CSV table of C-alpha atoms and ligand atoms in Angstrom, one decimal:
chain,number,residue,atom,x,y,z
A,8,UNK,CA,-18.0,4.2,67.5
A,9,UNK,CA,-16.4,6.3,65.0
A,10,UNK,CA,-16.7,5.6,61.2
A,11,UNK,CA,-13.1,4.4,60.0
A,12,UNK,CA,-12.3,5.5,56.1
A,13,UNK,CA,-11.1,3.2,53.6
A,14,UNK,CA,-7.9,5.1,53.8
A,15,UNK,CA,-6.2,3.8,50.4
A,16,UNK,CA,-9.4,4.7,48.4
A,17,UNK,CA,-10.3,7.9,49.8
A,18,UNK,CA,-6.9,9.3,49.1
A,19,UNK,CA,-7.3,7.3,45.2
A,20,UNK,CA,-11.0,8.9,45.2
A,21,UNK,CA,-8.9,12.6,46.6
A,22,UNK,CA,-5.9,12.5,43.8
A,23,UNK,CA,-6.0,9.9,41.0
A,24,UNK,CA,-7.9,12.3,38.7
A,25,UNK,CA,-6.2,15.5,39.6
A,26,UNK,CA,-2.1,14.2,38.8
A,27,UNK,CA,-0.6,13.5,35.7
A,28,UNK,CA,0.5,10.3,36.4
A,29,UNK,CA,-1.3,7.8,38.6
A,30,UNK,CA,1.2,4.9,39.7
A,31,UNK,CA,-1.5,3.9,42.5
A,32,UNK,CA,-3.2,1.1,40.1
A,33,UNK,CA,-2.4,-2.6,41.4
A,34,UNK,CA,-3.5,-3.8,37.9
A,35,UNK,CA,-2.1,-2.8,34.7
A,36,UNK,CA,-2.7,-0.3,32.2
A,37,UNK,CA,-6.8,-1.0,31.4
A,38,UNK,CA,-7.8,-2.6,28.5
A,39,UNK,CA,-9.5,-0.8,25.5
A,40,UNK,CA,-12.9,-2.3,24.6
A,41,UNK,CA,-11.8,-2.7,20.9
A,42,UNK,CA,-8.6,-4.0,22.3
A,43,UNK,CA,-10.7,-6.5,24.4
A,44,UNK,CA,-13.0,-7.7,21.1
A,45,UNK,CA,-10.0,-7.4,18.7
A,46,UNK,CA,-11.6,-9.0,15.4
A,47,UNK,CA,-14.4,-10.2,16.6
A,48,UNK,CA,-16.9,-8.5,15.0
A,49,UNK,CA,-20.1,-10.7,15.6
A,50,UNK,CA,-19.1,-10.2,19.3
A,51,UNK,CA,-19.9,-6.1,18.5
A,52,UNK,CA,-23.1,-7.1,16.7
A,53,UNK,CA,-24.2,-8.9,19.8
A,54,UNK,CA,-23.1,-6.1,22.1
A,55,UNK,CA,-25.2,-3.5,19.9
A,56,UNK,CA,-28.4,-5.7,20.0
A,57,UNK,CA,-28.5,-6.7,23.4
A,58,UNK,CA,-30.8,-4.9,26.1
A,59,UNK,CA,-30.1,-3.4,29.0
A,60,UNK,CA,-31.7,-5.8,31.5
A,61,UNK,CA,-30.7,-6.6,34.4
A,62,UNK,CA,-28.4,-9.9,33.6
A,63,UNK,CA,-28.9,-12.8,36.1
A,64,UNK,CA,-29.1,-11.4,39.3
A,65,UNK,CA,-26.4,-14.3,40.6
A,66,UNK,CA,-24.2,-14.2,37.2
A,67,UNK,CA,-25.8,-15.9,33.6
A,68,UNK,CA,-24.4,-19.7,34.4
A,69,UNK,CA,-21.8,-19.8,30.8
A,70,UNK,CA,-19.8,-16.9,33.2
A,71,UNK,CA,-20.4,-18.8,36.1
A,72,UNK,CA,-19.1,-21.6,34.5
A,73,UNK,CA,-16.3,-20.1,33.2
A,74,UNK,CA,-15.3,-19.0,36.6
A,75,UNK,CA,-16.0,-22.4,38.1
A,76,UNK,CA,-13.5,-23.6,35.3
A,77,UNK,CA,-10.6,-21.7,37.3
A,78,UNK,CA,-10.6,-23.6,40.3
A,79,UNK,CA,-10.2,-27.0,40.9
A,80,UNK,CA,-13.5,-29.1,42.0
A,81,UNK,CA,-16.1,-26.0,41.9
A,82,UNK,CA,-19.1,-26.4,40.1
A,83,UNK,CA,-21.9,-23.6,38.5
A,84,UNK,CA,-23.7,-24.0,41.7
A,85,UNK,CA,-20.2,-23.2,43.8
A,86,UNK,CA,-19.8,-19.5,42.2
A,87,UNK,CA,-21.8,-16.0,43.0
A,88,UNK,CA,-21.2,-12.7,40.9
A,89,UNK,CA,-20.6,-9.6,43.0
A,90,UNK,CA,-19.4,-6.0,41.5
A,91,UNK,CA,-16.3,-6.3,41.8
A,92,UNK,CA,-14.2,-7.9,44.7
A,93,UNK,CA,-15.3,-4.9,46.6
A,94,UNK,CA,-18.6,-6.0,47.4
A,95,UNK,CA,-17.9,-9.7,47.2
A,96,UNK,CA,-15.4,-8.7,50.5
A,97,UNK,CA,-18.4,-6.7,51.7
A,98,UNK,CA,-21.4,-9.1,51.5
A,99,UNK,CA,-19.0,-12.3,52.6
A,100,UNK,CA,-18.2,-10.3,56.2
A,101,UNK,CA,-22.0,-9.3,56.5
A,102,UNK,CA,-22.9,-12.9,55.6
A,103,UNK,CA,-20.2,-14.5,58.1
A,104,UNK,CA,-19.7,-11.8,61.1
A,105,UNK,CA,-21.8,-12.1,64.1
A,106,UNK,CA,-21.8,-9.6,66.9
A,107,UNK,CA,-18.2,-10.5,69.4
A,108,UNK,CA,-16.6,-11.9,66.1
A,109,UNK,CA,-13.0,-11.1,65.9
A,110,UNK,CA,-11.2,-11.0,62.4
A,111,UNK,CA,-7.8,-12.4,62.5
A,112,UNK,CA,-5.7,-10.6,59.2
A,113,UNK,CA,-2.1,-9.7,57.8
A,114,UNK,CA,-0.4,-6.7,58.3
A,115,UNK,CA,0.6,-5.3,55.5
A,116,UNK,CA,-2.4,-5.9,53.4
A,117,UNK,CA,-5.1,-4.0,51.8
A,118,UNK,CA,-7.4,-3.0,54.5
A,119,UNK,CA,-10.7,-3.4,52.8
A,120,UNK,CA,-12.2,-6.2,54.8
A,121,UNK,CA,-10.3,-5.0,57.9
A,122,UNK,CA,-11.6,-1.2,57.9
A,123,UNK,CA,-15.5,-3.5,57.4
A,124,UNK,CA,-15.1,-5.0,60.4
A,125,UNK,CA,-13.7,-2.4,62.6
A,126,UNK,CA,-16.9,-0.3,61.5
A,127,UNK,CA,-19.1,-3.1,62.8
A,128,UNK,CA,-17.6,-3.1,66.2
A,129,UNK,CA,-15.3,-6.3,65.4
A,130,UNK,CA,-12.5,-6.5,67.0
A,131,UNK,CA,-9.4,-6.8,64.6
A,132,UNK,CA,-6.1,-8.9,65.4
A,133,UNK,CA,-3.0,-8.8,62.7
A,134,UNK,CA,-0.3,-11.5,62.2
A,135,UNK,CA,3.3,-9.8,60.4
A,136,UNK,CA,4.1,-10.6,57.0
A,137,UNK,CA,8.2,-9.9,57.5
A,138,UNK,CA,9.5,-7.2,55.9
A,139,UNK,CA,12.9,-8.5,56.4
A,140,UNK,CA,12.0,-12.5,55.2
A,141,UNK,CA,10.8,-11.4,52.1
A,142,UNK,CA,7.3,-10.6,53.5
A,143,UNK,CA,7.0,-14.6,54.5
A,144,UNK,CA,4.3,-15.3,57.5
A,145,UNK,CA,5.4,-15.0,60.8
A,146,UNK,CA,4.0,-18.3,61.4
A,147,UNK,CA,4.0,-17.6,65.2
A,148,UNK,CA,2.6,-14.5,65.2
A,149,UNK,CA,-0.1,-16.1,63.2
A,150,UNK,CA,-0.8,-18.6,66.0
A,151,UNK,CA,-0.6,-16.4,68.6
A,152,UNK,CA,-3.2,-13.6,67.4
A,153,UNK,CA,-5.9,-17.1,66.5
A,154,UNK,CA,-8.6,-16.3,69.3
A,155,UNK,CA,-11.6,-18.7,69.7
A,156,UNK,CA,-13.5,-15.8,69.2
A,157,UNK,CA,-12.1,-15.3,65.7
A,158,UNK,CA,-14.7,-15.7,62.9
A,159,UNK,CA,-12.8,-15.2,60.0
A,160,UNK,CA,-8.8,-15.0,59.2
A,161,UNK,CA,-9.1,-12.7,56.3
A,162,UNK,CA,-5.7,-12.7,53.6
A,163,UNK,CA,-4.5,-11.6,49.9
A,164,UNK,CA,-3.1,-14.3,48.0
A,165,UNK,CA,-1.1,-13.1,46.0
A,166,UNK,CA,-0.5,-9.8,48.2
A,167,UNK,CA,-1.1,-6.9,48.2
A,168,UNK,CA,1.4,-4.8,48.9
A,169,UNK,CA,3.7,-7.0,48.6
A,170,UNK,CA,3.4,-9.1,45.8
A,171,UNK,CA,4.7,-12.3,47.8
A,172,UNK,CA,2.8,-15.4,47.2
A,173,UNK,CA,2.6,-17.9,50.1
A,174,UNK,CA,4.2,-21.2,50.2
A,175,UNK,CA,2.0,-24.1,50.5
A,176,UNK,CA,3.5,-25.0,54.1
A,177,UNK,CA,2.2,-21.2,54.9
A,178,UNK,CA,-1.3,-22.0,53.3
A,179,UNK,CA,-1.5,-25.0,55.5
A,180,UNK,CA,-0.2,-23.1,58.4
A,181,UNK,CA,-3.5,-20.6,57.8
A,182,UNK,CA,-6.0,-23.1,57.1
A,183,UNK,CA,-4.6,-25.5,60.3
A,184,UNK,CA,-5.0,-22.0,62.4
A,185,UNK,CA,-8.5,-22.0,60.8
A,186,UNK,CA,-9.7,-25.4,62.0
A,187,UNK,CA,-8.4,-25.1,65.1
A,188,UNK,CA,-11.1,-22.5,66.1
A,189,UNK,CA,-13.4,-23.3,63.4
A,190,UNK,CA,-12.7,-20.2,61.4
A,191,UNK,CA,-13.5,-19.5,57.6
A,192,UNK,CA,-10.5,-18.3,55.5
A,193,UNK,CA,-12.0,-15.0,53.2
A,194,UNK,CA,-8.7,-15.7,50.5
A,195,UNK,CA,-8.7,-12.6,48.4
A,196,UNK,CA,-7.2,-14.2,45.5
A,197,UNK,CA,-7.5,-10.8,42.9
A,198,UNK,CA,-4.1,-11.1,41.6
A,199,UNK,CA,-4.2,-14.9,40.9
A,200,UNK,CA,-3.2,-15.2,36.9
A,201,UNK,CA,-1.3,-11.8,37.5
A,202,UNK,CA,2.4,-13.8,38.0
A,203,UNK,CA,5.8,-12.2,37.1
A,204,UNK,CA,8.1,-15.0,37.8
A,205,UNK,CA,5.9,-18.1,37.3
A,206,UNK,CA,4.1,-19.5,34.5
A,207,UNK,CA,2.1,-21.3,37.3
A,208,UNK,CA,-1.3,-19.7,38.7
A,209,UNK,CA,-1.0,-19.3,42.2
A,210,UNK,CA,-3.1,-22.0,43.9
A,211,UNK,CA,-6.2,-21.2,45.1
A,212,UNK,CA,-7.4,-21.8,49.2
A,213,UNK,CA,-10.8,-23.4,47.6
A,214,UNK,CA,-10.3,-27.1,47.8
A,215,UNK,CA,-8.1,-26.9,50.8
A,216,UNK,CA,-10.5,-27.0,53.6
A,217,UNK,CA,-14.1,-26.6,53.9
A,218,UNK,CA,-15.1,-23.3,54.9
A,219,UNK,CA,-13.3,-21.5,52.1
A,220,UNK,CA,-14.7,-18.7,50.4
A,221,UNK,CA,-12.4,-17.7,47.8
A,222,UNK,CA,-12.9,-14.0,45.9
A,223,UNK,CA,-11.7,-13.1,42.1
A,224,UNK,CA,-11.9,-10.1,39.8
A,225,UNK,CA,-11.7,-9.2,36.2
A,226,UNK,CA,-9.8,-5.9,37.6
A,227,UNK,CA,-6.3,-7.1,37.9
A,228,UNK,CA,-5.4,-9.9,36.4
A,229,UNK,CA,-7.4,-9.3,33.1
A,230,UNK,CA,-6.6,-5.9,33.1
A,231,UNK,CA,-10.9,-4.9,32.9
A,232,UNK,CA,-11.6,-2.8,36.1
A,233,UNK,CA,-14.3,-1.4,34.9
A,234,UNK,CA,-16.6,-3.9,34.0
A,235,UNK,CA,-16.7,-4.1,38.0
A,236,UNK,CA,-17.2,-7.8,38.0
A,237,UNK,CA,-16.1,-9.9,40.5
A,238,UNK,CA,-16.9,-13.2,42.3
A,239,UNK,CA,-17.1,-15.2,45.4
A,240,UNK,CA,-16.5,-19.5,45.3
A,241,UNK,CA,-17.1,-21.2,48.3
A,242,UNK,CA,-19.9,-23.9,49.5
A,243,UNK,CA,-23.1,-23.7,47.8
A,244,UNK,CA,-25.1,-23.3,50.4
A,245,UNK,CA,-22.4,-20.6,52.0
A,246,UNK,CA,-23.0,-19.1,48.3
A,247,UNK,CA,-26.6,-18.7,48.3
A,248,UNK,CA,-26.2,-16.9,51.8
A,249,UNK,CA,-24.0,-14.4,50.4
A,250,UNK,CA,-26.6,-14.2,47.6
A,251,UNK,CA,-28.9,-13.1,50.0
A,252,UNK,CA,-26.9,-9.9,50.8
A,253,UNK,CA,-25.9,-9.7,47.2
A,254,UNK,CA,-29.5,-8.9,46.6
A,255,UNK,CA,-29.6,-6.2,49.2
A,256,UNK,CA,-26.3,-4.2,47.9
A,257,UNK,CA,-26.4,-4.3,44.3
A,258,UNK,CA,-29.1,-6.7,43.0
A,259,UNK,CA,-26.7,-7.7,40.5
A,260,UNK,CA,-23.5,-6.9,38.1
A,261,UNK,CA,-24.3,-4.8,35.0
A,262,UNK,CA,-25.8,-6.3,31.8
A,263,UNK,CA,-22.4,-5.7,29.8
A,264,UNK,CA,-19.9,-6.2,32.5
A,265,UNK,CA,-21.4,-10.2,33.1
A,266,UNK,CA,-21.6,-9.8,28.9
A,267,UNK,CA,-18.1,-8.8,28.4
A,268,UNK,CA,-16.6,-11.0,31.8
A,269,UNK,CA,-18.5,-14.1,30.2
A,270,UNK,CA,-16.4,-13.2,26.7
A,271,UNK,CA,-13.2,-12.2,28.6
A,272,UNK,CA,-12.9,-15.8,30.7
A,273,UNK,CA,-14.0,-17.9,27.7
A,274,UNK,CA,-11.3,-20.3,27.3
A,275,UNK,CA,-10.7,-19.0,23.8
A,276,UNK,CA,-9.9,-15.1,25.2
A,277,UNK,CA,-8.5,-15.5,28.4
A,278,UNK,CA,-5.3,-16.7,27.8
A,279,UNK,CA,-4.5,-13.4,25.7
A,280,UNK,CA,-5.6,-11.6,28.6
A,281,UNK,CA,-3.3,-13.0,31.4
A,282,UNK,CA,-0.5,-12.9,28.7
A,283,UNK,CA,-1.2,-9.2,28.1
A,284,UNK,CA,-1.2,-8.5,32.2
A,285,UNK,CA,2.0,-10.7,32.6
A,286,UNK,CA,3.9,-9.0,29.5
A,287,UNK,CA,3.3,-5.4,31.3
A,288,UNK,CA,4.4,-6.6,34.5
A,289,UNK,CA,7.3,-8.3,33.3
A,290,UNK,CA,8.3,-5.3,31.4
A,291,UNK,CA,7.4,-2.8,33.9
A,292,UNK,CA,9.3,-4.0,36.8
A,293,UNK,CA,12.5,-4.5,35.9
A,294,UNK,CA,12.4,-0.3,34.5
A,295,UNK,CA,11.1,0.0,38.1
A,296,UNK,CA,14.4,-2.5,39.8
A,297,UNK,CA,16.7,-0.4,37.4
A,298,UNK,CA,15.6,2.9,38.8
A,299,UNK,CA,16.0,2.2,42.4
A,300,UNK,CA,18.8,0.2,41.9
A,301,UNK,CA,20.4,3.9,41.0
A,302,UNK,CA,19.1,5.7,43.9
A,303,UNK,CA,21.9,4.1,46.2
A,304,UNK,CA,20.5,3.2,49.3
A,305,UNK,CA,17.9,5.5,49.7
A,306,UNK,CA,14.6,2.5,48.8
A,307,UNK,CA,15.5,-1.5,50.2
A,308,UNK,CA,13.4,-4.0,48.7
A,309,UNK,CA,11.9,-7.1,48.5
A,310,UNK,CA,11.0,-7.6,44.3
A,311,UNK,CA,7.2,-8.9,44.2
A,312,UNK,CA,6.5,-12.0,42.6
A,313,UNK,CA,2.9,-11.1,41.7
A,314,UNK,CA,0.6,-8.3,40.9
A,315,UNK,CA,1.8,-5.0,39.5
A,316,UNK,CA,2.8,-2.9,42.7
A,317,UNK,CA,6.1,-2.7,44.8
A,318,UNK,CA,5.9,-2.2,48.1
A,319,UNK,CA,9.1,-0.1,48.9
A,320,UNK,CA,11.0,1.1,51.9
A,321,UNK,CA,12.5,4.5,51.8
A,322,UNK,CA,15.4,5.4,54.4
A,323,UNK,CA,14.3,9.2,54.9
A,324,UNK,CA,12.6,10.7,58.2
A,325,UNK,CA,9.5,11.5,56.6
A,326,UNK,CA,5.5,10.2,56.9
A,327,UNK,CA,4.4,8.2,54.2
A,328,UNK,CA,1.1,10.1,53.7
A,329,UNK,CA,3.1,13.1,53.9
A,330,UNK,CA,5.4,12.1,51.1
A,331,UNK,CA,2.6,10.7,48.9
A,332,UNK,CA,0.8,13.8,49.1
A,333,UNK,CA,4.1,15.7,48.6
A,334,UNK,CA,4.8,13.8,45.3
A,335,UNK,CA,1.4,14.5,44.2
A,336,UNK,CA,1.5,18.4,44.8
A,337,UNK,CA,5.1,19.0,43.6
A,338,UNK,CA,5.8,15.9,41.5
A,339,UNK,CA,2.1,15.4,40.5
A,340,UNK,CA,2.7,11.8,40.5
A,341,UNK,CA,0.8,9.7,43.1
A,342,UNK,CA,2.0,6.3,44.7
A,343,UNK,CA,0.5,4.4,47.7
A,344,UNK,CA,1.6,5.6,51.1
A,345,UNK,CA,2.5,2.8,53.4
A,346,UNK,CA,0.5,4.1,55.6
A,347,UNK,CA,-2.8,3.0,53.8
A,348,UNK,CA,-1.3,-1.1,54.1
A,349,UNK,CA,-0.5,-0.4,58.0
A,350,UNK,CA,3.4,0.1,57.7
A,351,UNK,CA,4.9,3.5,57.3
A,352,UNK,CA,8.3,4.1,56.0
A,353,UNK,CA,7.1,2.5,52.7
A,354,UNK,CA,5.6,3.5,49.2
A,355,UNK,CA,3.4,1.3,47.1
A,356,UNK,CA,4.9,2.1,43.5
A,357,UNK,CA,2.8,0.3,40.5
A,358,UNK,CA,5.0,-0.4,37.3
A,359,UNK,CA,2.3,-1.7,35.1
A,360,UNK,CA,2.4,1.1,32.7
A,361,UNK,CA,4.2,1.8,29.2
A,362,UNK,CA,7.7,2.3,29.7
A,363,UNK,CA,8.0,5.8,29.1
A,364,UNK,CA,5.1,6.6,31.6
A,365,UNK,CA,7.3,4.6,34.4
A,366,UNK,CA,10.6,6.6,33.0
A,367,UNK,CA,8.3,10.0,33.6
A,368,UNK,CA,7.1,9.2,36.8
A,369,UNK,CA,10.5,7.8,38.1
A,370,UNK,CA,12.8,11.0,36.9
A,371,UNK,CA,10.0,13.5,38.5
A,372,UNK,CA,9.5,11.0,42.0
A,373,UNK,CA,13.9,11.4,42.0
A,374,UNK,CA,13.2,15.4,41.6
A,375,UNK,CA,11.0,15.9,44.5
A,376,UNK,CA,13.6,13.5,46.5
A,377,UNK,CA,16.2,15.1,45.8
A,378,UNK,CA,14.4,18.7,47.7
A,379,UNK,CA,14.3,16.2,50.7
A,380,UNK,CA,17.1,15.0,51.2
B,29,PLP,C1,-6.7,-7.1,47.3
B,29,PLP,C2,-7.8,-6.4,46.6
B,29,PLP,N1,-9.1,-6.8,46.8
B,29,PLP,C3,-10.1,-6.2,46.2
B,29,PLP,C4,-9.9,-5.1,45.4
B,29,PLP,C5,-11.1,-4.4,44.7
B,29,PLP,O1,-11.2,-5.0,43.5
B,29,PLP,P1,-12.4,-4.8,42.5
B,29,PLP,O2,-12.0,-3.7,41.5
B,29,PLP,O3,-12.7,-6.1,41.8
B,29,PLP,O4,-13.6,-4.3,43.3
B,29,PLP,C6,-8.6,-4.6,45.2
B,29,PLP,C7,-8.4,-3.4,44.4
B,29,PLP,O5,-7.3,-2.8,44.5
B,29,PLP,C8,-7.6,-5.3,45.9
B,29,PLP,O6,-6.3,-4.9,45.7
């Protein structure tokens, strides 16, 4: 069996700190810690005195309980802390995968969970998300990949690449597909909160059927990747497996990522939080519509309705990992090749960044083009 890469990571971990402007980030432009504590000073003070312990190894139970707080029906008892959504994806498919398991997923998604299983010797089956339908579900093509054998149907709500956000007919078309085989539904639900045309949060799959686990981050929609914090929600006794692994991989969050992820969900922070992810997004996109809008036929479309990323079609004859790594070298601006989602022919271009970052990184992206064409 040969080891499969996480493609879209290695070639973040290869460029993101050699270009001068990285428009790879599905999140928007990190927070500053001061930013974060603003004038909260005792908040500081607390900071400064605490000591570096290991925090609860499961999450202390006020950011549990915050969490919990976001989704309707879960309790403390319902909610694990992972670093990041990374491992909570990780430890959820060691917990749930058993040798002939088959993972059922979308195609074009972030292939995290998918690379995971194809490195355990899983068989992998993909239902289309269509390009030309706005990126709905191919509700058919969802039906017909379902195998008994499938263990887990694996999806990004909101998505990524795509920034579409399912339709509640398409949820229950996923969780129906689930039941029918007995399936558990992973719903990576990162860029939940991160809405551009909605003041509603996307719903969540927890509550819709049993054998939910549902995973959130403070990396997108809060705008806080590196605290690394992360969670899974799902079935307490589902939970405490996945605590088991938890246990194995990373014992446990940092002291002041739970310390500052506790702070950040409060009921009293958060809401500045997903207003200060929103206000980039909504500023940043339509800089981002503008510019191709100008490039006359040469990108077609579908405008994302969450998350901070666009994922783009470009009508030249040319690899998207070639043209990524060509706008790095010549351009040094780096955007996601489609070829790191499963769909060549397309860029993933983020657009939550100060508007004269975007202007930059659009004028040099329309330089390199225009050698290309
Ligand atoms: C869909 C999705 N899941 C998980 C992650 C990883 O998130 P975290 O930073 O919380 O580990 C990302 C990061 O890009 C993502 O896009």
């Amino acid at each position: 069996m040969t080891f499969t890469a996480f493609d879209l990571e290695y070639t973040q971990s290869l460029w993101e700190q050699k270009v001068d402007i990285n428009l790879t980030e599905s999140g928007v432009h990190p927070m500053r810690l001061d930013e974060l504590l603003g004038e909260d000073k005792h908040k500081l003070a607390e900071m400064l005195a605490t000591e570096i312990n290991y925090p609860h190894v499961n999450g202390n139970p006020q950011l549990r309980e915050n969490i919990a707080r976001l989704y309707d029906g879960a309790k403390v008892e319902n909610v694990l802390v992972t670093v990041g959504a990374a491992e909570a994806n990780n430890i959820i498919m060691q917990t749930l995968m058993r040798p002939g398991d088959e993972l059922l997923t979308q195609i074009p998604t972030y292939k995290q969970v998918w690379g995971i299983a194809l490195n355990n010797d899983h068989k992998v089956n993909a239902f289309r998300l269509q390009a030309d339908s706005g990126w709905a579900l191919d509700v058919d093509d969802l039906n017909a990949r379902l195998m008994p054998k499938t263990r887990v149907i694996a999806v990004v709500n909101p998505n990524n690449p795509t920034g579409y956000i399912m339709t509640g007919e398409e949820m229950d078309a996923i969780v129906n597909a689930a039941d029918r085989v007995g399936a558990w539904i992973l719903a990576d639900e990162v860029y939940r909160g991160a809405e551009r045309l909605q003041e509603e949060e996307t719903q969540s799959f927890f509550g819709r059927y049993d054998k939910v686990l549902a995973v959130g981050s403070m990396s997108k929609a809060y705008g806080l990747p590196g605290l690394r914090v992360g969670w899974v929600v799902g079935p307490p006794d589902m939970v405490d497996d996945i605590w088991r692994r938890h246990e194995y991989t990373t014992i446990t969050a940092s002291m002041f990522g739970d310390l500052l992820a506790t702070y950040a969900l409060s009921p009293e922070v958060r809401p500045r939080l997903v207003k200060r992810t929103r206000d980039y997004i909504r500023n940043g996109f339509p800089i981002l519509e503008a510019w191709i809008n100008r490039q006359e036929g040469m990108f077609s479309f579908t405008p994302p309705q969450a998350s901070a990323v666009s994922f783009v079609r470009y009508h030249m004859d040319i690899n998207s990992t070639e043209l990524m790594e060509k706008l790095c070298r010549d351009a040094s601006v780096f955007v996601g090749a489609g070829d790191s989602f499963g769909m060549d022919h397309h860029l993933r271009i983020a657009f939550g960044q100060d508007k004269a970052v975007l202007e930059d990184a659009f004028s040099r992206i329309e330089s390199t083009f225009k050698t290309l064409s």
